[in-house]
Coordinates of N, CA and C in Angstrom, one line a residue:
M333 N -215.4 218.1 1.7 CA -216.4 218.5 1.1 C -217.3 217.8 0.5
P334 N -218.8 217.9 0.8 CA -220.0 217.2 0.3 C -220.0 217.4 -1.1
N335 N -220.9 216.6 -1.9 CA -221.2 216.7 -3.1 C -222.8 217.2 -3.0
E336 N -223.0 218.5 -2.9 CA -224.0 219.1 -2.8 C -225.2 218.7 -3.9
R337 N -224.8 218.5 -5.1 CA -225.7 218.4 -6.1 C -226.1 216.9 -6.0
L338 N -225.3 216.0 -5.4 CA -225.9 214.5 -5.3 C -226.7 214.6 -4.2
K339 N -226.4 215.0 -3.2 CA -227.3 215.2 -2.0 C -228.6 215.6 -2.4
A340 N -228.5 216.8 -3.1 CA -229.9 217.5 -3.4 C -230.6 216.5 -4.2
A341 N -230.1 215.4 -5.2 CA -230.7 214.8 -6.2 C -231.3 213.7 -5.4
M342 N -230.6 213.1 -4.2 CA -231.2 211.8 -3.6 C -232.5 212.3 -2.7
A343 N -232.0 213.8 -2.2 CA -233.1 214.0 -1.3 C -234.7 214.2 -1.8
S344 N -234.4 214.8 -3.3 CA -235.7 215.0 -4.0 C -236.3 213.9 -4.4
G345 N -235.7 213.0 -4.6 CA -236.1 211.5 -5.3 C -236.4 210.6 -3.8
G346 N -236.0 210.9 -2.8 CA -236.4 210.0 -1.5 C -235.3 208.7 -1.4
W347 N -234.0 209.0 -1.8 CA -233.0 207.9 -2.3 C -232.4 207.9 -1.0
T348 N -232.1 207.0 -0.2 CA -231.2 206.4 0.7 C -230.0 206.0 0.2
C349 N -228.9 206.1 0.9 CA -227.5 205.6 0.4 C -227.6 204.2 0.1
A350 N -228.2 203.4 0.9 CA -228.4 202.1 0.6 C -229.1 201.5 -0.6
A351 N -230.2 202.4 -0.9 CA -231.2 202.2 -1.9 C -230.2 202.5 -3.1
L352 N -229.5 203.7 -3.2 CA -228.5 204.1 -4.5 C -227.7 203.0 -4.6
A353 N -227.1 202.6 -3.5 CA -225.9 201.7 -3.6 C -226.4 200.3 -4.2
D354 N -227.6 199.9 -3.8 CA -228.2 198.6 -4.4 C -228.3 198.9 -6.0
K355 N -228.8 200.1 -6.5 CA -229.0 200.2 -7.7 C -227.6 200.2 -8.5
A356 N -226.6 200.8 -7.9 CA -225.3 201.0 -8.6 C -224.4 199.9 -8.6
G357 N -224.9 198.9 -7.9 CA -224.2 197.7 -7.5 C -222.8 197.9 -6.8
V358 N -222.9 198.9 -5.6 CA -221.8 199.2 -4.8 C -222.4 199.1 -3.3
D359 N -221.5 198.9 -2.4 CA -221.8 199.0 -0.9 C -222.2 200.3 -0.3
T360 N -223.2 200.5 0.6 CA -223.3 201.7 1.3 C -222.4 202.7 1.5
K361 N -221.2 202.2 1.9 CA -220.1 203.0 2.3 C -219.5 203.8 1.1
S362 N -219.8 203.0 0.0 CA -219.0 204.0 -1.3 C -220.0 205.1 -1.5
V363 N -221.2 204.9 -1.2 CA -222.4 206.1 -1.7 C -222.0 207.1 -0.7
E364 N -222.1 206.9 0.5 CA -221.8 207.8 1.6 C -220.6 208.6 1.3
R365 N -219.4 208.1 0.7 CA -218.3 208.5 0.5 C -218.7 209.7 -0.8
W366 N -219.3 209.3 -1.7 CA -219.6 210.1 -3.0 C -220.3 211.5 -2.4
A367 N -221.2 211.1 -1.6 CA -222.3 212.1 -1.0 C -221.2 213.2 0.0
N368 N -220.6 212.6 1.0 CA -220.0 213.3 2.1 C -218.7 213.8 1.8
Q369 N -218.1 213.2 0.9 CA -216.5 213.3 0.7 C -216.4 213.8 -0.7
N370 N -217.3 213.9 -1.6 CA -217.4 214.3 -2.9 C -216.3 213.3 -3.6
R371 N -216.4 212.2 -3.3 CA -215.6 211.0 -4.2 C -216.2 210.9 -5.4
T372 N -215.5 210.4 -6.5 CA -216.1 210.3 -7.9 C -216.0 208.9 -8.1
P373 N -217.3 208.1 -8.3 CA -217.1 206.8 -8.9 C -216.5 206.7 -10.1
R374 N -216.4 205.2 -10.4 CA -216.2 204.6 -11.6 C -217.3 205.0 -12.7
L375 N -216.8 205.2 -13.7 CA -217.7 205.7 -14.8 C -218.9 204.8 -15.0
G376 N -218.8 203.6 -15.2 CA -219.7 202.5 -15.2 C -220.8 202.6 -14.0
T377 N -220.1 202.8 -12.6 CA -221.1 202.9 -11.6 C -221.8 204.2 -11.6
A378 N -221.2 205.1 -12.0 CA -221.7 206.5 -11.9 C -222.8 206.6 -13.0
R379 N -222.8 206.0 -14.3 CA -223.6 206.2 -15.0 C -225.2 205.1 -14.6
L380 N -225.0 204.2 -13.9 CA -226.0 203.4 -13.2 C -226.7 204.4 -12.2
A381 N -225.9 204.8 -11.3 CA -226.3 205.9 -10.1 C -227.3 207.0 -11.0
A382 N -226.8 207.7 -12.0 CA -227.3 208.9 -12.2 C -228.4 208.2 -13.0
E383 N -228.6 207.2 -14.0 CA -229.8 206.8 -14.4 C -231.0 206.7 -13.5
A384 N -230.5 206.0 -12.2 CA -231.4 205.8 -11.2 C -232.1 207.1 -10.7
L385 N -231.2 208.3 -10.5 CA -231.4 209.4 -10.0 C -232.0 210.5 -11.0
R386 N -232.1 210.0 -12.2 CA -232.7 210.7 -13.6 C -231.9 212.2 -13.6
E387 N -230.6 212.0 -13.4 CA -229.7 213.1 -13.3 C -228.7 213.1 -14.4
D388 N -228.0 214.3 -15.0 CA -227.0 214.1 -15.7 C -225.7 213.6 -15.2
M389 N -224.9 212.7 -15.5 CA -224.0 212.0 -15.0 C -222.7 213.0 -14.6
F390 N -222.5 213.8 -15.7 CA -221.5 214.9 -15.6 C -221.8 216.1 -15.1
A391 N -222.9 216.3 -14.6 CA -223.4 217.4 -13.6 C -223.2 216.8 -12.3
L392 N -223.4 215.5 -12.1 CA -223.3 215.2 -10.5 C -221.7 215.0 -10.1
W393 N -221.0 214.4 -11.1 CA -219.3 214.3 -11.0 C -218.8 215.1 -12.4
P394 N -218.7 216.1 -12.2 CA -217.9 216.9 -13.3 C -216.4 216.2 -13.9
R395 N -215.8 215.7 -12.7 CA -214.5 215.1 -13.0 C -214.4 214.1 -13.9
L396 N -215.6 213.3 -14.2 CA -215.7 212.4 -15.2 C -215.7 212.9 -16.4
R397 N -216.2 214.1 -16.7 CA -215.9 214.6 -18.1 C -214.5 214.8 -18.7
Q398 N -214.3 213.9 -19.7 CA -212.9 213.8 -20.3 C -212.7 215.1 -21.3
P399 N -211.8 216.1 -21.3 CA -211.5 216.9 -22.3 C -211.1 216.4 -23.7
R400 N -212.1 216.7 -24.8 CA -211.5 216.6 -26.0 C -210.1 216.6 -26.3
A401 N -209.5 215.7 -26.7 CA -208.2 216.2 -27.4 C -208.0 217.1 -28.3
A402 N -207.2 217.8 -28.1 CA -207.3 219.0 -29.2 C -206.5 218.3 -30.7
R403 N -207.4 218.9 -31.6 CA -207.0 218.3 -32.9 C -205.5 218.5 -33.3
A404 N -204.8 217.5 -33.9 CA -203.4 217.7 -34.2 C -203.2 218.7 -35.1
I405 N -202.1 219.4 -35.1 CA -201.8 220.7 -36.4 C -201.7 219.9 -37.5
S406 N -202.2 220.7 -38.6 CA -202.4 219.9 -39.9 C -200.9 219.6 -40.6
P407 N -201.0 218.4 -41.0 CA -199.6 218.2 -41.4 C -199.2 218.9 -42.7
E408 N -200.1 219.6 -43.3 CA -199.9 220.7 -44.5 C -199.2 221.8 -43.9
L409 N -199.2 222.1 -42.8 CA -198.8 223.4 -41.9 C -197.2 223.6 -42.0
V410 N -196.7 224.2 -42.6 CA -195.4 224.4 -42.8 C -194.9 225.2 -41.8
A411 N -195.7 226.4 -42.0 CA -195.2 227.6 -40.7 C -196.1 228.6 -40.8
L412 N -196.2 229.2 -39.7 CA -197.3 230.1 -39.5 C -196.8 231.4 -39.0
Y413 N -197.0 232.6 -39.7 CA -196.4 233.8 -39.4 C -197.5 234.9 -38.8
E414 N -197.1 235.5 -37.7 CA -198.1 236.7 -37.1 C -198.5 237.4 -37.9
Q415 N -197.7 238.1 -38.8 CA -198.1 239.2 -39.9 C -197.2 239.1 -41.1
R416 N -197.8 239.6 -42.4 CA -197.0 239.4 -43.5 C -195.7 240.2 -43.4
A417 N -195.7 241.2 -42.7 CA -194.4 242.0 -42.7 C -193.4 241.3 -41.8
D418 N -193.8 240.3 -41.5 CA -192.5 239.4 -40.7 C -191.9 238.6 -41.7
L419 N -192.3 238.1 -43.0 CA -191.6 237.8 -44.0 C -190.8 238.6 -44.9
P420 N -189.6 238.2 -45.0 CA -188.7 238.6 -46.2 C -189.6 238.4 -47.3
V421 N -189.5 239.7 -48.4 CA -190.0 239.2 -49.7 C -189.3 238.1 -50.3
S422 N -187.9 237.8 -50.0 CA -187.5 236.4 -50.7 C -188.1 235.4 -50.4
V423 N -189.1 235.2 -49.1 CA -189.8 234.0 -49.0 C -190.8 233.9 -50.2
F424 N -191.3 234.9 -50.5 CA -192.6 234.9 -51.5 C -191.6 234.5 -53.1
V425 N -190.6 235.2 -53.0 CA -189.7 235.2 -54.3 C -189.2 233.7 -54.8
D426 N -188.6 233.2 -53.5 CA -187.9 231.7 -53.7 C -189.3 230.8 -53.9
L427 N -190.3 231.0 -53.4 CA -191.6 230.1 -53.6 C -191.8 230.1 -54.9
L428 N -192.0 231.3 -55.3 CA -192.5 231.3 -56.8 C -191.4 231.0 -57.8
G429 N -190.1 231.2 -57.4 CA -189.0 230.7 -58.3 C -188.7 229.2 -58.5
Q430 N -189.3 228.4 -57.4 CA -189.1 227.2 -57.4 C -190.1 226.4 -58.2
A431 N -191.3 227.3 -58.5 CA -192.5 226.7 -59.3 C -192.0 225.8 -60.8
A432 N -192.5 224.6 -61.0 CA -192.1 224.0 -62.1 C -193.3 224.0 -63.0
E433 N -194.4 223.8 -62.5 CA -195.9 223.7 -63.2 C -196.9 224.8 -63.2
R434 N -196.8 225.3 -61.7 CA -198.0 226.3 -61.7 C -197.7 227.1 -60.9
I435 N -198.0 228.5 -61.0 CA -197.8 229.9 -60.5 C -199.6 230.4 -60.3
D436 N -199.8 230.6 -59.1 CA -201.2 231.1 -58.9 C -201.1 232.2 -58.1
V437 N -201.5 233.6 -58.5 CA -201.5 234.7 -57.5 C -203.0 235.4 -57.4
L438 N -203.5 235.4 -56.2 CA -204.8 236.1 -55.9 C -204.5 236.9 -55.1
V439 N -204.9 238.4 -55.5 CA -204.5 239.5 -54.5 C -205.7 240.5 -55.0
Y440 N -205.4 241.5 -54.1 CA -206.3 242.9 -54.8 C -205.1 243.9 -55.5
A441 N -204.1 243.8 -54.7 CA -202.7 244.5 -55.5 C -201.7 244.0 -55.1
A442 N -201.0 243.9 -54.0 CA -199.8 243.3 -53.4 C -198.6 244.0 -54.2
V443 N -198.6 245.2 -54.2 CA -197.6 246.1 -54.9 C -196.1 246.0 -54.2
F444 N -196.2 245.3 -52.9 CA -194.9 245.2 -52.4 C -194.0 244.1 -53.0
L445 N -194.7 243.3 -54.0 CA -193.7 242.2 -54.5 C -192.8 243.2 -55.4
H446 N -193.5 243.9 -56.5 CA -192.9 244.6 -57.3 C -191.8 245.6 -56.8
E447 N -192.3 246.1 -55.9 CA -191.5 247.4 -54.8 C -190.0 246.7 -54.6
A448 N -190.4 245.5 -53.8 CA -189.1 245.0 -53.1 C -188.4 244.0 -54.0
Y449 N -189.1 243.6 -55.2 CA -188.1 242.8 -56.1 C -188.5 243.1 -57.5
P450 N -187.8 244.3 -58.2 CA -188.2 244.6 -59.6 C -188.0 243.7 -60.5
R451 N -187.4 242.5 -60.3 CA -187.1 241.4 -61.3 C -188.5 240.5 -61.2
L452 N -189.3 240.8 -60.7 CA -190.5 240.1 -60.5 C -191.0 239.5 -61.9
N453 N -191.2 240.4 -62.9 CA -191.6 239.8 -64.1 C -190.8 239.0 -64.9
D454 N -189.4 239.3 -64.7 CA -188.4 238.6 -65.1 C -188.4 237.2 -64.6
L455 N -188.5 237.0 -63.5 CA -188.9 235.6 -62.6 C -190.0 235.1 -63.5
L456 N -191.1 235.6 -63.7 CA -192.5 235.0 -64.1 C -192.2 234.5 -65.7
R457 N -191.5 235.3 -66.3 CA -191.3 235.2 -67.5 C -190.4 233.8 -67.7
E458 N -189.5 233.8 -66.9 CA -188.4 232.7 -67.2 C -189.2 231.1 -66.5
R459 N -190.0 231.3 -65.6 CA -190.9 230.2 -65.0 C -191.9 229.8 -66.5
A460 N -192.5 230.7 -67.0 CA -193.2 230.3 -67.9 C -192.6 229.9 -69.4
T461 N -191.2 230.3 -69.6 CA -190.3 229.8 -70.7 C -190.1 228.4 -70.2
E462 N -190.1 227.9 -69.1 CA -189.7 226.6 -68.5 C -191.1 225.7 -68.6
G463 N -192.1 226.2 -69.1 CA -193.3 225.4 -68.9 C -194.5 225.5 -68.0
C464 N -194.1 226.5 -67.0 CA -195.1 226.8 -65.8 C -196.2 227.8 -66.4
T465 N -197.3 227.3 -66.0 CA -198.5 228.2 -66.1 C -198.7 229.0 -65.2
V466 N -198.9 230.4 -65.6 CA -198.8 231.4 -64.4 C -200.0 232.4 -64.6
R467 N -200.8 232.3 -63.5 CA -202.3 233.1 -63.5 C -202.0 234.0 -62.4
I468 N -202.4 235.1 -62.8 CA -202.4 236.4 -61.9 C -203.8 237.0 -61.8
A469 N -204.4 237.0 -60.6 CA -205.7 237.7 -60.4 C -205.6 238.9 -59.5
L470 N -205.8 239.9 -60.1 CA -205.8 241.2 -59.5 C -207.2 241.9 -59.1
G471 N -207.1 242.6 -58.3 CA -208.6 243.2 -58.2 C -209.0 244.3 -58.9
D472 N -210.2 244.2 -59.2 CA -210.8 245.4 -60.2 C -210.8 246.6 -59.6
P473 N -210.4 247.6 -59.7 CA -210.4 249.0 -58.9 C -211.7 249.5 -59.0
D474 N -212.5 249.2 -60.0 CA -213.9 249.8 -60.0 C -215.1 248.8 -59.4
S475 N -214.6 247.8 -58.7 CA -215.6 246.7 -58.1 C -215.7 247.4 -56.6
A476 N -217.3 247.4 -56.2 CA -217.7 247.6 -55.0 C -216.9 247.0 -53.9
N477 N -216.6 245.6 -54.0 CA -216.0 245.0 -53.0 C -214.6 245.5 -52.6
V478 N -213.8 246.1 -53.8 CA -212.3 246.5 -53.6 C -212.8 248.0 -52.9
R479 N -213.5 248.5 -53.1 CA -213.7 250.1 -52.8 C -213.9 249.9 -51.3
Q480 N -215.1 248.8 -50.9 CA -215.3 248.6 -49.4 C -214.2 248.1 -48.8
R481 N -213.2 247.4 -49.5 CA -212.0 246.8 -48.6 C -211.2 248.1 -48.2
G482 N -211.0 249.0 -49.3 CA -210.6 250.3 -49.0 C -210.8 251.1 -47.6
E483 N -212.3 251.3 -47.8 CA -212.9 251.8 -46.6 C -212.7 251.3 -45.1
E484 N -212.3 250.1 -45.4 CA -212.2 249.1 -44.1 C -210.9 249.2 -43.7
E485 N -210.0 249.4 -44.4 CA -208.5 249.3 -44.1 C -208.2 250.2 -42.9
K486 N -207.0 250.2 -42.2 CA -206.7 251.0 -41.2 C -206.4 252.3 -41.5
F487 N -205.6 252.5 -42.7 CA -205.4 253.8 -43.3 C -206.2 254.4 -44.4
G488 N -207.4 253.7 -44.4 CA -208.6 254.3 -45.3 C -208.3 253.9 -46.9
H489 N -208.7 255.0 -47.7 CA -208.9 254.7 -49.1 C -207.5 254.7 -49.6
G490 N -207.2 254.2 -50.9 CA -206.1 254.0 -51.7 C -205.9 252.8 -52.2
I491 N -206.8 251.6 -51.7 CA -206.5 250.3 -52.8 C -206.8 250.4 -53.9
E492 N -207.7 251.3 -54.5 CA -208.2 251.8 -55.8 C -206.8 251.7 -56.7
S493 N -206.1 252.8 -55.9 CA -205.1 253.2 -56.9 C -203.9 252.2 -56.8
R494 N -203.9 251.4 -55.8 CA -203.1 250.3 -55.8 C -203.4 249.1 -56.8
C495 N -204.5 249.1 -56.9 CA -204.9 248.1 -58.1 C -204.5 248.3 -59.4
H496 N -204.7 250.0 -59.6 CA -204.2 250.3 -60.8 C -202.7 250.1 -61.0
L497 N -202.0 250.5 -60.0 CA -200.6 250.2 -60.3 C -200.2 248.9 -60.3
A498 N -200.7 248.2 -59.5 CA -200.5 246.5 -59.8 C -200.8 246.1 -61.3
L499 N -201.8 246.6 -61.7 CA -201.9 246.3 -63.1 C -200.9 246.9 -64.1
M500 N -200.4 247.9 -63.7 CA -199.3 248.7 -64.6 C -198.0 247.8 -64.1
H501 N -197.9 247.1 -63.2 CA -196.6 246.4 -62.8 C -196.5 245.0 -63.9
Y502 N -197.9 244.6 -63.9 CA -197.8 243.1 -64.6 C -198.3 243.5 -66.0
R503 N -198.9 244.6 -66.6 CA -199.1 244.5 -67.7 C -198.1 244.2 -68.9
P504 N -196.7 244.6 -68.6 CA -195.8 244.1 -69.7 C -195.8 242.5 -69.9
L505 N -196.3 241.6 -68.8 CA -196.2 240.3 -69.1 C -197.6 239.8 -70.4
L506 N -198.4 241.0 -70.7 CA -199.4 240.4 -71.3 C -198.8 239.8 -72.7
G507 N -199.4 238.6 -73.3 CA -198.9 238.2 -74.6 C -197.8 237.4 -74.2
T508 N -197.5 237.4 -73.0 CA -196.2 235.9 -72.8 C -197.0 234.9 -72.9
P509 N -196.7 233.8 -73.6 CA -197.2 232.4 -73.6 C -196.9 232.0 -72.3
G510 N -198.0 231.2 -71.8 CA -198.1 230.8 -70.5 C -198.7 231.5 -69.2
I511 N -198.6 233.0 -69.6 CA -199.1 233.7 -68.7 C -200.2 234.3 -68.8
E512 N -201.1 234.4 -68.0 CA -202.6 235.1 -68.1 C -202.8 235.9 -67.1
I513 N -203.3 237.1 -67.1 CA -203.7 238.2 -65.9 C -205.3 238.6 -66.2
R514 N -205.6 238.5 -64.9 CA -207.1 238.7 -65.0 C -207.9 239.8 -63.9
T515 N -208.8 240.4 -63.9 CA -209.2 241.2 -62.9 C -210.4 240.8 -62.3
H516 N -210.7 240.6 -60.9 CA -211.7 240.0 -60.0 C -212.5 241.2 -59.4
G517 N -213.7 240.8 -59.0 CA -214.4 242.1 -58.2 C -215.0 241.0 -56.9
T518 N -214.3 240.1 -56.5 CA -215.0 239.3 -55.4 C -214.4 239.8 -53.9
T519 N -215.3 239.6 -53.2 CA -214.6 240.0 -51.8 C -213.6 238.9 -51.4
L520 N -212.5 239.5 -51.1 CA -211.1 238.6 -50.9 C -210.9 238.4 -49.5
Y521 N -211.1 237.2 -48.9 CA -210.8 236.9 -47.6 C -209.4 236.6 -47.5
N522 N -208.8 235.8 -48.4 CA -207.4 235.7 -48.3 C -206.4 235.9 -49.6
S523 N -205.3 236.6 -49.3 CA -204.4 236.6 -50.8 C -203.7 235.3 -50.7
L524 N -203.7 234.9 -52.0 CA -203.2 233.4 -52.3 C -201.9 233.5 -53.2
Y525 N -200.8 232.7 -52.7 CA -199.4 232.8 -53.5 C -198.9 231.4 -53.6
R526 N -199.5 230.7 -55.0 CA -199.2 229.5 -54.9 C -198.1 229.2 -55.9
A527 N -197.3 228.2 -55.4 CA -196.5 227.5 -56.4 C -196.4 226.1 -56.2
D528 N -196.9 225.4 -57.7 CA -196.9 223.9 -57.4 C -197.7 223.5 -56.2
D529 N -197.2 222.7 -55.3 CA -197.9 222.2 -54.1 C -197.8 222.8 -53.0
E530 N -197.4 224.2 -53.2 CA -197.2 225.0 -51.8 C -198.0 226.3 -52.0
V531 N -198.3 227.1 -50.8 CA -199.4 228.4 -51.0 C -198.8 228.9 -49.7
L532 N -198.8 230.3 -49.9 CA -198.7 231.2 -48.7 C -200.1 231.8 -48.7
V533 N -200.5 231.9 -47.6 CA -202.1 232.4 -47.2 C -202.0 233.5 -46.4
N534 N -202.3 234.8 -47.1 CA -202.2 235.9 -46.3 C -203.8 236.3 -46.1
A535 N -204.0 236.0 -44.7 CA -205.3 236.2 -44.3 C -205.8 237.8 -44.4
H536 N -207.0 238.1 -44.6 CA -207.4 239.5 -44.5 C -208.3 239.7 -43.2
V537 N -207.8 240.9 -42.3 CA -208.5 241.1 -40.9 C -209.1 242.4 -41.2
W538 N -210.3 242.5 -40.6 CA -211.0 243.7 -41.1 C -210.3 244.9 -40.0
G539 N -210.1 246.1 -41.0 CA -209.5 247.1 -40.1 C -208.2 247.1 -40.4
A540 N -207.7 246.1 -41.0 CA -206.0 246.0 -40.7 C -205.9 246.0 -42.2
N541 N -204.4 246.5 -42.7 CA -203.9 246.0 -44.1 C -203.4 244.8 -44.0
A542 N -203.0 244.3 -45.0 CA -202.7 242.9 -45.4 C -201.4 242.6 -44.8
F543 N -200.3 243.6 -44.7 CA -199.1 243.3 -44.2 C -199.3 243.1 -42.6
G544 N -200.4 243.8 -41.8 CA -200.4 243.3 -40.5 C -201.1 242.3 -40.1
A545 N -201.6 241.2 -41.2 CA -202.4 240.1 -41.1 C -201.5 238.8 -41.1
P546 N -201.8 237.6 -40.4 CA -201.3 236.4 -40.4 C -200.9 235.7 -41.9
V547 N -200.1 235.0 -42.1 CA -199.7 234.1 -43.1 C -199.4 232.8 -42.7
W548 N -199.9 231.9 -43.3 CA -199.8 230.4 -43.2 C -199.5 229.9 -44.4
H549 N -198.2 229.1 -44.3 CA -197.5 228.2 -45.6 C -198.0 226.8 -45.6
L550 N -198.6 226.7 -46.4 CA -199.2 225.3 -46.6 C -198.5 224.5 -47.6
R551 N -198.4 223.3 -47.5 CA -197.8 222.3 -48.6 C -198.6 220.8 -48.5
R552 N -199.1 220.7 -49.9 CA -200.0 219.5 -50.1 C -199.2 218.3 -49.7
T553 N -199.7 217.5 -48.9 CA -199.1 216.4 -48.4 C -200.0 215.0 -48.8
G554 N -201.4 215.1 -49.3 CA -202.1 214.1 -49.3 C -202.7 213.5 -47.9
A555 N -202.2 214.3 -46.8 CA -203.0 213.8 -45.7 C -203.8 214.9 -45.0
G556 N -204.3 215.8 -45.9 CA -205.2 216.7 -45.5 C -206.0 217.4 -46.7
T557 N -206.7 218.5 -46.3 CA -207.5 219.3 -47.3 C -207.6 220.7 -47.4
L558 N -206.6 221.2 -46.4 CA -206.4 222.5 -46.4 C -206.0 223.3 -47.9
F559 N -204.9 222.5 -48.2 CA -204.3 223.1 -49.7 C -205.6 223.0 -50.6
D560 N -205.9 221.7 -50.7 CA -207.0 221.7 -51.9 C -208.1 222.8 -51.6
T561 N -208.4 223.4 -50.3 CA -209.4 224.3 -49.9 C -209.3 225.5 -50.7
Y562 N -208.0 226.0 -50.6 CA -207.5 227.1 -51.1 C -207.5 227.1 -52.4
A563 N -207.0 226.1 -53.3 CA -206.8 226.0 -54.5 C -207.9 225.8 -55.4
A564 N -209.1 225.5 -54.8 CA -210.4 225.2 -55.0 C -211.0 226.9 -55.2
S565 N -210.5 227.7 -54.1 CA -211.0 228.9 -53.9 C -210.4 229.9 -55.1
F566 N -209.1 229.7 -55.4 CA -208.6 230.5 -56.5 C -209.5 230.0 -57.7
D567 N -209.5 228.8 -58.1 CA -210.2 228.5 -59.2 C -211.3 229.1 -59.5
A568 N -212.2 229.2 -58.3 CA -213.7 229.8 -58.5 C -213.3 231.2 -58.6
V569 N -212.5 231.9 -58.0 CA -212.5 233.5 -58.4 C -211.8 233.6 -59.9
W570 N -211.0 232.7 -60.3 CA -210.3 232.7 -61.8 C -211.3 232.5 -62.8
N571 N -212.2 231.5 -62.4 CA -213.3 231.3 -63.4 C -214.2 232.3 -63.6
A572 N -214.4 233.3 -62.7 CA -215.4 234.4 -62.6 C -214.7 235.9 -62.9
A573 N -213.4 235.8 -63.2 CA -212.4 237.2 -63.5 C -212.8 237.4 -64.9
L574 N -212.1 238.6 -65.0 CA -212.2 238.8 -66.5 C -210.7 239.1 -67.2
P575 N -210.4 238.7 -68.3 CA -209.0 238.7 -68.8 C -208.8 240.1 -68.9
V576 N -207.6 240.5 -69.0 CA -206.9 241.9 -69.2 C -206.5 241.6 -70.4
E577 N -206.9 242.6 -71.4 CA -206.6 242.6 -72.8 C -205.4 243.6 -73.0
E578 N -204.6 243.2 -74.0 CA -203.5 243.9 -74.5 C -203.7 245.2 -75.0
S579 N -203.3 246.2 -74.6 CA -203.6 247.6 -75.2 C -202.6 247.9 -76.6

């Protein structure tokens, strides 16, 4: 099968096989094989021939285009789950329970935690007693962004009431040393559940509830920036959030 692109380029420029061979530093038979048998020259030779023809080397010989190696999976990635519903609540509880220095939770509501594990407040108190700093950021039910999220979810409105319910669940923790609760009105792209140097990231997908969206488990290793990206995102939301006052 001939290389029609090469033959057309040679014809338009008035190039003979002998002339192109001379420019590329090969014998005439080699150029004839390029043109008539669609042989692919070596990279250096192809570059010289393409420059003489004023053509793109990869357009003449597509096989020379080496695919870029796929980036290795981040060393920070511990696990990837297709949807949050695939994770037992024990995964979240065990992660938070092992924290020694910091627990950060950024959600709109995430009432599934208290519903499936009623001892969550006790766990958080225990961690705080042991010197762990606990920061909980919940969605402000009066926020336009929260209402918008409710409209976009597969099952429609209801997230505002879940935000109220979440605050009811966490309110007994107010006044506990080491624990602070705030409300935020940001557009929430991911829910975050951090314990020290590990974090569960629950992505938000337009039109779907969070339980049907993917979750990735990251661990800070010093060999990547994914964990720090999400940690910085939490801090940015936290700094703009409003403290919940004791009633």
